[in-house]
């Protein structure tokens, strides 16, 4: 294993000479690694079945490739290297494999790949974060940085980045399915002594029409397994798909309506105790001292554990532990961040942005055309500052993990977006050999990026080791909200130059804080002069990937400011977008569809507003039109018309579900989501001060799908970034107030104001 | 000792009477379909029926169940294992995403339909707004409730065959 890592690290650390970041570029970069990344991960060069056989197959199973096995009765099992958090990835990936294999869907099921190195997908994932995106040359340094991370991420098994379909599905499951089908054909051709070209497949059967012979995959399996799976089997054209593009019921749903689905929270280990935790309220603080006398005196409390930056109370029941944790008197060390608050952070961003402007020390994402010339020649210059707060993920299932430590071995039961990464991190934290750590994966009650982090699993493992009893650690809702890895608070300043004829001459944007995807602040519009740049302005608040990551802020910033530009140019915001997308027919077509379905031309009633946005993220385009009503200062979102072009929708209903979910998640944040820092710590601690959209607030969401045939994109994240700007644009129409800060709940729409920032 | 009937079976527990019913169900009785989301009556994940009414078990002391009838998601299907019309509707509409909120959603909806067999949107809003779904599946949950309500209106006891038959005859 370590050999593999090193090979790949070397090969991927400097993908020099890569001018254009394309999927092919990535594959060839990967192929250099001798074992390769894409190939190496999807179907590693060389036959890896021996290495994985013990991990995934049982008596009587034939392993066709490391991604698919078939048993004597003809039951076909896909081995899916992604976790289920309700996005339906496991069903969809199985669907992709089964289609290419020409398997009968009734014969097909799946298992989640074990948390083993052979099933790592890290590099695959990272690479595809960028694949297909048109990235300005100025971004290439950042891309190289990401490549380096990709190499480091080899021992990851990530579900995130909206990657399941577009990376694992396209490069892994389809290839594996097609390769398995070819192996079946080879086996039949050999047995019947007929040319492969005369054989056809359907419904888990190979047929030879001329001689009227047929053999099931089950019969052919052992002969087929003697062939090596091809890395480059021929894949179907979309017209040949029988399963892809159809709605198949998700496998995970029935158990989720009967209470049988096992989430991490539901893990049962004989003899286990329960732990509650109190973590340092200021990030970075440590336990100075604590008095647990009162806690220990409570019946049922068995242990109190000092974790260095947290104190855990272990008891025979969770409620007992949680109550006792309240009785522990903990003193925390002072830190340099004890006086930091949201306002000081905001001032810091403004100062750092001003400094970077003055010194010219910002880093450029995009530099195109003659920006200063354009501003000098402009008939009109508009400026605005946009800001977003920190956001917590607030998964429905609070963070939790169950751990047992015995005989030098550690077992952890949890729901994680990265089971393999969890194993390695737990091992590192406990200074153990990863081989002695086992990870039992469960369903996740929400992930959204939060469950790519392993803090609770490590805590549970440490508590189990320290106490010697199996422990289920459950975070309270307050701990969950106050100890997240947050979508950063970000400030973004814009200037636009507009000509006397209403032409958009220049777009100048500087913002604080940059993560991934690198192209998030890039606009799709044809503006000749552009300067998009950033400066880092870090805080002590931990960063985390939050559904759509940097798109979650830049989608809002760029698409809301665009409407200000349209107004200054004297143009309809939809029509100006159209005009500046003349060279992007795919984008334009989707925008037109959303506008048409939403009735953009229809008049808007007094007190109502309609707003539009367009966002490209994770390889998928989404256009949204939002309708709001503002009544006595209360904003209600009535309807969202959404058009989505993922290239090809493998599961149309699943895609629609992801769009609905993404919109509501983004809407919760846009309407009410803010994590404020007070005295270095998070102020919010419950659903009443960190609210989510509820049934009564949920808009009707209409999803229209376009299969453009372009490279397949993701589904989990692209629905999220476009709702906030469309909402802000709709509110402007309804009220005349520009929403330049989120959440919307900060504004009082009973008053019509020009500069809302000054009022807050 | 606190004694109550849960999903038709009588159970006695020797626990602190002030402990929330949620933990008695999950930990002492080992029935994990009922979920913990907040412990503060703010999310609805822990919803169960106490004598037919939807309650938040995370803030209801187990003592309140003394002598009562408790129903959890595990007890919603018929004794023969036939799914409740809501459970079937949830599958038909592919309503769950992560699924963590759905036990609570279904229990809230079941209490609604028991008193209002044909709820309109306002009634659904009123009954369901105590249940958060962070995956945002509200539209599907609403449709599922309406689908199940329709099914119950056609036949008293849900039978997919019968529904199809009835519809055909109409
Ligand atoms: S856990 Fe009871 S309402 Fe949230
Ligand atoms: S389905 Fe995930 S919270 Fe509702």
PDB file of C-alpha atoms in Angstrom, chain A residues 84-88 248-250 252-254 256-263 265-268 274 316-320 323 392-398 400 443-448 472 474-478 546-547 653-654 656-658 660-662 664-665 668-669 685-702, chain B residues 16-20 22-23 25-45 56 58 72-77 81 83-84 86-103 105-106 121-122 124-143 145:
ATOM      1  CA  UNK A  84     -25.351   6.702   1.199  1.00  0.00           C
ATOM      2  CA  UNK A  85     -26.620   9.917   2.696  1.00  0.00           C
ATOM      3  CA  UNK A  86     -29.899   9.860   0.863  1.00  0.00           C
ATOM      4  CA  UNK A  87     -28.603  11.137  -2.442  1.00  0.00           C
ATOM      5  CA  UNK A  88     -29.327   7.727  -3.920  1.00  0.00           C
ATOM      6  CA  UNK A 248     -35.643   2.974 -10.551  1.00  0.00           C
ATOM      7  CA  UNK A 249     -36.818   2.874  -6.934  1.00  0.00           C
ATOM      8  CA  UNK A 250     -33.971   3.582  -4.535  1.00  0.00           C
ATOM      9  CA  UNK A 252     -32.416   2.385   0.650  1.00  0.00           C
ATOM     10  CA  UNK A 253     -35.925   3.788   0.883  1.00  0.00           C
ATOM     11  CA  UNK A 254     -38.075   0.919   2.210  1.00  0.00           C
ATOM     12  CA  UNK A 256     -36.282   4.315   5.945  1.00  0.00           C
ATOM     13  CA  UNK A 257     -40.078   4.228   6.295  1.00  0.00           C
ATOM     14  CA  UNK A 258     -40.214   1.366   8.781  1.00  0.00           C
ATOM     15  CA  UNK A 259     -37.571   2.508  11.252  1.00  0.00           C
ATOM     16  CA  UNK A 260     -35.301  -0.386  10.307  1.00  0.00           C
ATOM     17  CA  UNK A 261     -32.597   1.710   8.628  1.00  0.00           C
ATOM     18  CA  UNK A 262     -29.517   1.723  10.834  1.00  0.00           C
ATOM     19  CA  UNK A 263     -27.882   5.106  11.204  1.00  0.00           C
ATOM     20  CA  UNK A 265     -26.919   6.764  16.036  1.00  0.00           C
ATOM     21  CA  UNK A 266     -28.542   3.319  16.056  1.00  0.00           C
ATOM     22  CA  UNK A 267     -25.421   1.174  16.371  1.00  0.00           C
ATOM     23  CA  UNK A 268     -25.708  -1.407  19.141  1.00  0.00           C
ATOM     24  CA  UNK A 274     -23.116   6.320  26.471  1.00  0.00           C
ATOM     25  CA  UNK A 316     -25.187   3.859  31.489  1.00  0.00           C
ATOM     26  CA  UNK A 317     -27.595   5.978  29.464  1.00  0.00           C
ATOM     27  CA  UNK A 318     -27.259   9.031  27.226  1.00  0.00           C
ATOM     28  CA  UNK A 319     -29.681  11.196  29.157  1.00  0.00           C
ATOM     29  CA  UNK A 320     -27.805  10.514  32.369  1.00  0.00           C
ATOM     30  CA  UNK A 323     -27.326  15.755  32.425  1.00  0.00           C
ATOM     31  CA  UNK A 392     -23.084  25.256  10.118  1.00  0.00           C
ATOM     32  CA  UNK A 393     -24.173  22.069   8.342  1.00  0.00           C
ATOM     33  CA  UNK A 394     -26.721  21.144  10.967  1.00  0.00           C
ATOM     34  CA  UNK A 395     -27.290  17.595   9.789  1.00  0.00           C
ATOM     35  CA  UNK A 396     -30.542  16.111  11.052  1.00  0.00           C
ATOM     36  CA  UNK A 397     -28.572  13.409  12.868  1.00  0.00           C
ATOM     37  CA  UNK A 398     -26.202  15.047  15.348  1.00  0.00           C
ATOM     38  CA  UNK A 400     -22.065  10.555  16.915  1.00  0.00           C
ATOM     39  CA  UNK A 443     -26.443   5.302   6.982  1.00  0.00           C
ATOM     40  CA  UNK A 444     -25.849   9.007   7.461  1.00  0.00           C
ATOM     41  CA  UNK A 445     -28.610  11.259   8.731  1.00  0.00           C
ATOM     42  CA  UNK A 446     -27.349  14.015   6.471  1.00  0.00           C
ATOM     43  CA  UNK A 447     -23.770  14.705   5.403  1.00  0.00           C
ATOM     44  CA  UNK A 448     -23.538  17.912   3.312  1.00  0.00           C
ATOM     45  CA  UNK A 472     -21.608   5.473  22.061  1.00  0.00           C
ATOM     46  CA  UNK A 474     -23.645  11.472  21.054  1.00  0.00           C
ATOM     47  CA  UNK A 475     -23.256  15.205  20.589  1.00  0.00           C
ATOM     48  CA  UNK A 476     -26.099  17.390  21.766  1.00  0.00           C
ATOM     49  CA  UNK A 477     -27.623  19.703  19.153  1.00  0.00           C
ATOM     50  CA  UNK A 478     -25.760  22.581  20.787  1.00  0.00           C
ATOM     51  CA  UNK A 546     -20.459  22.991   3.008  1.00  0.00           C
ATOM     52  CA  UNK A 547     -22.766  21.786   0.235  1.00  0.00           C
ATOM     53  CA  UNK A 653     -36.358  11.532 -10.370  1.00  0.00           C
ATOM     54  CA  UNK A 654     -33.214  11.263  -8.255  1.00  0.00           C
ATOM     55  CA  UNK A 656     -35.147  16.211  -9.241  1.00  0.00           C
ATOM     56  CA  UNK A 657     -34.935  15.129  -5.591  1.00  0.00           C
ATOM     57  CA  UNK A 658     -31.398  16.517  -5.387  1.00  0.00           C
ATOM     58  CA  UNK A 660     -35.404  20.083  -4.414  1.00  0.00           C
ATOM     59  CA  UNK A 661     -33.052  19.252  -1.589  1.00  0.00           C
ATOM     60  CA  UNK A 662     -30.338  21.623  -2.762  1.00  0.00           C
ATOM     61  CA  UNK A 664     -34.277  23.994   0.374  1.00  0.00           C
ATOM     62  CA  UNK A 665     -30.817  23.673   1.914  1.00  0.00           C
ATOM     63  CA  UNK A 668     -32.615  27.810   4.775  1.00  0.00           C
ATOM     64  CA  UNK A 669     -29.215  29.461   4.675  1.00  0.00           C
ATOM     65  CA  UNK A 685     -26.953  26.566  19.730  1.00  0.00           C
ATOM     66  CA  UNK A 686     -30.351  25.231  18.618  1.00  0.00           C
ATOM     67  CA  UNK A 687     -32.868  25.062  15.785  1.00  0.00           C
ATOM     68  CA  UNK A 688     -34.660  28.107  17.187  1.00  0.00           C
ATOM     69  CA  UNK A 689     -31.652  30.356  16.631  1.00  0.00           C
ATOM     70  CA  UNK A 690     -30.198  28.437  13.680  1.00  0.00           C
ATOM     71  CA  UNK A 691     -33.464  27.731  11.871  1.00  0.00           C
ATOM     72  CA  UNK A 692     -34.242  25.564   8.870  1.00  0.00           C
ATOM     73  CA  UNK A 693     -37.005  25.928   6.322  1.00  0.00           C
ATOM     74  CA  UNK A 694     -40.075  24.024   7.516  1.00  0.00           C
ATOM     75  CA  UNK A 695     -43.102  22.638   5.700  1.00  0.00           C
ATOM     76  CA  UNK A 696     -45.051  25.897   5.979  1.00  0.00           C
ATOM     77  CA  UNK A 697     -42.192  27.900   4.398  1.00  0.00           C
ATOM     78  CA  UNK A 698     -41.274  25.454   1.661  1.00  0.00           C
ATOM     79  CA  UNK A 699     -41.890  26.698  -1.879  1.00  0.00           C
ATOM     80  CA  UNK A 700     -43.235  24.639  -4.693  1.00  0.00           C
ATOM     81  CA  UNK A 701     -40.219  23.538  -6.718  1.00  0.00           C
ATOM     82  CA  UNK A 702     -40.629  22.625 -10.382  1.00  0.00           C
TER      83      UNK A 702
ATOM     84  CA  UNK B  16     -35.842   7.321  36.420  1.00  0.00           C
ATOM     85  CA  UNK B  17     -39.419   8.518  35.824  1.00  0.00           C
ATOM     86  CA  UNK B  18     -38.163  11.921  34.695  1.00  0.00           C
ATOM     87  CA  UNK B  19     -36.087  10.428  31.890  1.00  0.00           C
ATOM     88  CA  UNK B  20     -37.531  11.346  28.476  1.00  0.00           C
ATOM     89  CA  UNK B  22     -37.259   8.824  23.792  1.00  0.00           C
ATOM     90  CA  UNK B  23     -34.345   7.285  25.663  1.00  0.00           C
ATOM     91  CA  UNK B  25     -37.650   3.577  23.793  1.00  0.00           C
ATOM     92  CA  UNK B  26     -34.232   3.731  22.166  1.00  0.00           C
ATOM     93  CA  UNK B  27     -31.956   2.506  24.926  1.00  0.00           C
ATOM     94  CA  UNK B  28     -34.037   0.500  27.383  1.00  0.00           C
ATOM     95  CA  UNK B  29     -36.337  -1.098  24.821  1.00  0.00           C
ATOM     96  CA  UNK B  30     -33.762  -1.144  22.000  1.00  0.00           C
ATOM     97  CA  UNK B  31     -36.164   0.243  19.402  1.00  0.00           C
ATOM     98  CA  UNK B  32     -34.083   2.662  17.364  1.00  0.00           C
ATOM     99  CA  UNK B  33     -36.586   3.750  14.705  1.00  0.00           C
ATOM    100  CA  UNK B  34     -37.475   6.815  16.814  1.00  0.00           C
ATOM    101  CA  UNK B  35     -34.723   9.393  16.404  1.00  0.00           C
ATOM    102  CA  UNK B  36     -32.904  11.999  18.452  1.00  0.00           C
ATOM    103  CA  UNK B  37     -32.487  15.300  16.629  1.00  0.00           C
ATOM    104  CA  UNK B  38     -32.459  18.053  19.233  1.00  0.00           C
ATOM    105  CA  UNK B  39     -33.872  16.979  22.580  1.00  0.00           C
ATOM    106  CA  UNK B  40     -35.681  20.323  22.771  1.00  0.00           C
ATOM    107  CA  UNK B  41     -39.015  19.767  20.994  1.00  0.00           C
ATOM    108  CA  UNK B  42     -37.729  21.765  18.021  1.00  0.00           C
ATOM    109  CA  UNK B  43     -37.293  19.211  15.245  1.00  0.00           C
ATOM    110  CA  UNK B  44     -39.851  16.410  15.497  1.00  0.00           C
ATOM    111  CA  UNK B  45     -37.414  13.548  14.812  1.00  0.00           C
ATOM    112  CA  UNK B  56     -42.210  14.828  21.110  1.00  0.00           C
ATOM    113  CA  UNK B  58     -37.532  13.838  23.760  1.00  0.00           C
ATOM    114  CA  UNK B  72     -43.600   4.100  17.341  1.00  0.00           C
ATOM    115  CA  UNK B  73     -42.656   3.831  13.681  1.00  0.00           C
ATOM    116  CA  UNK B  74     -41.984   0.119  14.247  1.00  0.00           C
ATOM    117  CA  UNK B  75     -45.634  -0.352  15.232  1.00  0.00           C
ATOM    118  CA  UNK B  76     -47.240   1.484  12.351  1.00  0.00           C
ATOM    119  CA  UNK B  77     -47.472  -1.419   9.908  1.00  0.00           C
ATOM    120  CA  UNK B  81     -46.547  -6.656   8.327  1.00  0.00           C
ATOM    121  CA  UNK B  83     -47.299  -1.222   5.542  1.00  0.00           C
ATOM    122  CA  UNK B  84     -49.389   1.703   6.726  1.00  0.00           C
ATOM    123  CA  UNK B  86     -48.388   6.486   4.629  1.00  0.00           C
ATOM    124  CA  UNK B  87     -45.361   4.219   4.598  1.00  0.00           C
ATOM    125  CA  UNK B  88     -46.376   2.899   1.179  1.00  0.00           C
ATOM    126  CA  UNK B  89     -47.019   6.428  -0.088  1.00  0.00           C
ATOM    127  CA  UNK B  90     -43.578   7.488   1.197  1.00  0.00           C
ATOM    128  CA  UNK B  91     -42.053   4.692  -0.903  1.00  0.00           C
ATOM    129  CA  UNK B  92     -44.192   5.476  -3.940  1.00  0.00           C
ATOM    130  CA  UNK B  93     -43.208   9.150  -3.865  1.00  0.00           C
ATOM    131  CA  UNK B  94     -39.565   8.288  -3.039  1.00  0.00           C
ATOM    132  CA  UNK B  95     -39.915  10.775  -0.197  1.00  0.00           C
ATOM    133  CA  UNK B  96     -36.991   9.980   2.110  1.00  0.00           C
ATOM    134  CA  UNK B  97     -33.575  11.285   1.362  1.00  0.00           C
ATOM    135  CA  UNK B  98     -31.171  10.602   4.225  1.00  0.00           C
ATOM    136  CA  UNK B  99     -34.260   9.279   6.016  1.00  0.00           C
ATOM    137  CA  UNK B 100     -33.294  10.390   9.486  1.00  0.00           C
ATOM    138  CA  UNK B 101     -36.299  12.678   9.962  1.00  0.00           C
ATOM    139  CA  UNK B 102     -38.757  10.348   8.310  1.00  0.00           C
ATOM    140  CA  UNK B 103     -39.873   8.240  11.257  1.00  0.00           C
ATOM    141  CA  UNK B 105     -42.512  12.836   9.759  1.00  0.00           C
ATOM    142  CA  UNK B 106     -44.553   9.683   9.208  1.00  0.00           C
ATOM    143  CA  UNK B 121     -52.431  22.234   2.457  1.00  0.00           C
ATOM    144  CA  UNK B 122     -53.070  24.441   5.465  1.00  0.00           C
ATOM    145  CA  UNK B 124     -50.669  19.727   6.413  1.00  0.00           C
ATOM    146  CA  UNK B 125     -48.635  22.859   7.147  1.00  0.00           C
ATOM    147  CA  UNK B 126     -50.073  23.064  10.644  1.00  0.00           C
ATOM    148  CA  UNK B 127     -49.505  19.417  11.487  1.00  0.00           C
ATOM    149  CA  UNK B 128     -46.117  19.010   9.841  1.00  0.00           C
ATOM    150  CA  UNK B 129     -44.258  22.239  10.540  1.00  0.00           C
ATOM    151  CA  UNK B 130     -42.894  20.880  13.813  1.00  0.00           C
ATOM    152  CA  UNK B 131     -40.882  18.337  11.825  1.00  0.00           C
ATOM    153  CA  UNK B 132     -37.678  19.571  10.210  1.00  0.00           C
ATOM    154  CA  UNK B 133     -36.271  17.790   7.178  1.00  0.00           C
ATOM    155  CA  UNK B 134     -32.757  19.078   6.587  1.00  0.00           C
ATOM    156  CA  UNK B 135     -32.763  17.220   3.262  1.00  0.00           C
ATOM    157  CA  UNK B 136     -35.705  19.419   2.288  1.00  0.00           C
ATOM    158  CA  UNK B 137     -38.088  16.755   1.097  1.00  0.00           C
ATOM    159  CA  UNK B 138     -41.191  18.742   2.047  1.00  0.00           C
ATOM    160  CA  UNK B 139     -42.752  18.651  -1.392  1.00  0.00           C
ATOM    161  CA  UNK B 140     -42.534  14.871  -1.496  1.00  0.00           C
ATOM    162  CA  UNK B 141     -43.777  14.523   2.060  1.00  0.00           C
ATOM    163  CA  UNK B 142     -46.798  16.685   1.212  1.00  0.00           C
ATOM    164  CA  UNK B 143     -47.514  14.616  -1.878  1.00  0.00           C
ATOM    165  CA  UNK B 145     -49.654  12.537   2.667  1.00  0.00           C
TER     166      UNK B 145
END
